[in-house]
């Protein structure tokens, strides 16, 4: 009778551990699915959003910079990707 009781309690304990494992695994799969959906949505929205235009500039010669730096007012503007401060 004692061995039958310990066998039943062992089976119940094993079933509880198995149920906890299945529950944890299912929560992990749900979390992985939600993260993948968010990543797919982010990729799709980035694909359809406006792409930034490339910024092109041309270097000045030393004479041009020397002539323009005396009394020059700094220019500040926003190109859509951030504020640019041209000193």
PDB file of C-alpha atoms in Angstrom, residues 28-85:
ATOM      1  CA  UNK A  28       7.467  31.349 -24.740  1.00  0.00           C
ATOM      2  CA  UNK A  29       5.955  30.532 -28.127  1.00  0.00           C
ATOM      3  CA  UNK A  30       3.288  33.206 -27.681  1.00  0.00           C
ATOM      4  CA  UNK A  31       5.945  35.771 -26.756  1.00  0.00           C
ATOM      5  CA  UNK A  32       8.115  34.777 -29.738  1.00  0.00           C
ATOM      6  CA  UNK A  33       5.088  35.091 -32.037  1.00  0.00           C
ATOM      7  CA  UNK A  34       4.254  38.558 -30.735  1.00  0.00           C
ATOM      8  CA  UNK A  35       7.850  39.725 -31.109  1.00  0.00           C
ATOM      9  CA  UNK A  36       7.991  38.403 -34.674  1.00  0.00           C
ATOM     10  CA  UNK A  37       4.723  40.166 -35.535  1.00  0.00           C
ATOM     11  CA  UNK A  38       6.068  43.447 -34.162  1.00  0.00           C
ATOM     12  CA  UNK A  39       9.302  43.020 -36.130  1.00  0.00           C
ATOM     13  CA  UNK A  40       7.409  42.254 -39.349  1.00  0.00           C
ATOM     14  CA  UNK A  41       5.161  45.278 -38.805  1.00  0.00           C
ATOM     15  CA  UNK A  42       8.181  47.488 -38.205  1.00  0.00           C
ATOM     16  CA  UNK A  43       9.868  46.238 -41.382  1.00  0.00           C
ATOM     17  CA  UNK A  44       6.719  46.783 -43.458  1.00  0.00           C
ATOM     18  CA  UNK A  45       6.176  50.288 -42.096  1.00  0.00           C
ATOM     19  CA  UNK A  46       9.822  51.192 -42.716  1.00  0.00           C
ATOM     20  CA  UNK A  47       9.507  49.925 -46.269  1.00  0.00           C
ATOM     21  CA  UNK A  48       6.481  52.110 -47.028  1.00  0.00           C
ATOM     22  CA  UNK A  49       7.681  55.235 -45.220  1.00  0.00           C
ATOM     23  CA  UNK A  50       9.431  58.052 -47.045  1.00  0.00           C
ATOM     24  CA  UNK A  51      13.073  57.390 -47.651  1.00  0.00           C
ATOM     25  CA  UNK A  52      15.530  60.119 -46.616  1.00  0.00           C
ATOM     26  CA  UNK A  53      17.175  62.039 -49.430  1.00  0.00           C
ATOM     27  CA  UNK A  54      20.959  61.833 -49.635  1.00  0.00           C
ATOM     28  CA  UNK A  55      22.829  64.905 -48.471  1.00  0.00           C
ATOM     29  CA  UNK A  56      25.366  66.269 -50.941  1.00  0.00           C
ATOM     30  CA  UNK A  57      27.999  68.857 -50.197  1.00  0.00           C
ATOM     31  CA  UNK A  58      31.080  70.272 -51.809  1.00  0.00           C
ATOM     32  CA  UNK A  59      34.236  71.288 -49.978  1.00  0.00           C
ATOM     33  CA  UNK A  60      35.353  74.893 -50.278  1.00  0.00           C
ATOM     34  CA  UNK A  61      38.899  75.973 -50.901  1.00  0.00           C
ATOM     35  CA  UNK A  62      40.871  77.601 -48.113  1.00  0.00           C
ATOM     36  CA  UNK A  63      40.516  81.076 -49.685  1.00  0.00           C
ATOM     37  CA  UNK A  64      36.736  80.772 -49.835  1.00  0.00           C
ATOM     38  CA  UNK A  65      36.521  79.700 -46.218  1.00  0.00           C
ATOM     39  CA  UNK A  66      38.840  82.503 -45.054  1.00  0.00           C
ATOM     40  CA  UNK A  67      36.772  85.099 -46.918  1.00  0.00           C
ATOM     41  CA  UNK A  68      33.481  83.799 -45.547  1.00  0.00           C
ATOM     42  CA  UNK A  69      34.409  83.229 -41.914  1.00  0.00           C
ATOM     43  CA  UNK A  70      34.934  86.866 -40.960  1.00  0.00           C
ATOM     44  CA  UNK A  71      31.658  88.145 -39.488  1.00  0.00           C
ATOM     45  CA  UNK A  72      29.756  85.076 -40.628  1.00  0.00           C
ATOM     46  CA  UNK A  73      26.409  84.289 -38.996  1.00  0.00           C
ATOM     47  CA  UNK A  74      25.902  80.620 -38.140  1.00  0.00           C
ATOM     48  CA  UNK A  75      23.177  78.923 -40.167  1.00  0.00           C
ATOM     49  CA  UNK A  76      20.800  76.488 -38.477  1.00  0.00           C
ATOM     50  CA  UNK A  77      18.272  74.328 -40.317  1.00  0.00           C
ATOM     51  CA  UNK A  78      16.508  71.005 -40.115  1.00  0.00           C
ATOM     52  CA  UNK A  79      16.825  68.633 -43.071  1.00  0.00           C
ATOM     53  CA  UNK A  80      14.224  66.156 -41.802  1.00  0.00           C
ATOM     54  CA  UNK A  81      16.797  63.901 -40.160  1.00  0.00           C
ATOM     55  CA  UNK A  82      18.037  66.300 -37.525  1.00  0.00           C
ATOM     56  CA  UNK A  83      19.057  69.856 -36.830  1.00  0.00           C
ATOM     57  CA  UNK A  84      22.184  71.059 -38.632  1.00  0.00           C
ATOM     58  CA  UNK A  85      24.224  73.917 -37.196  1.00  0.00           C
TER      59      UNK A  85
END
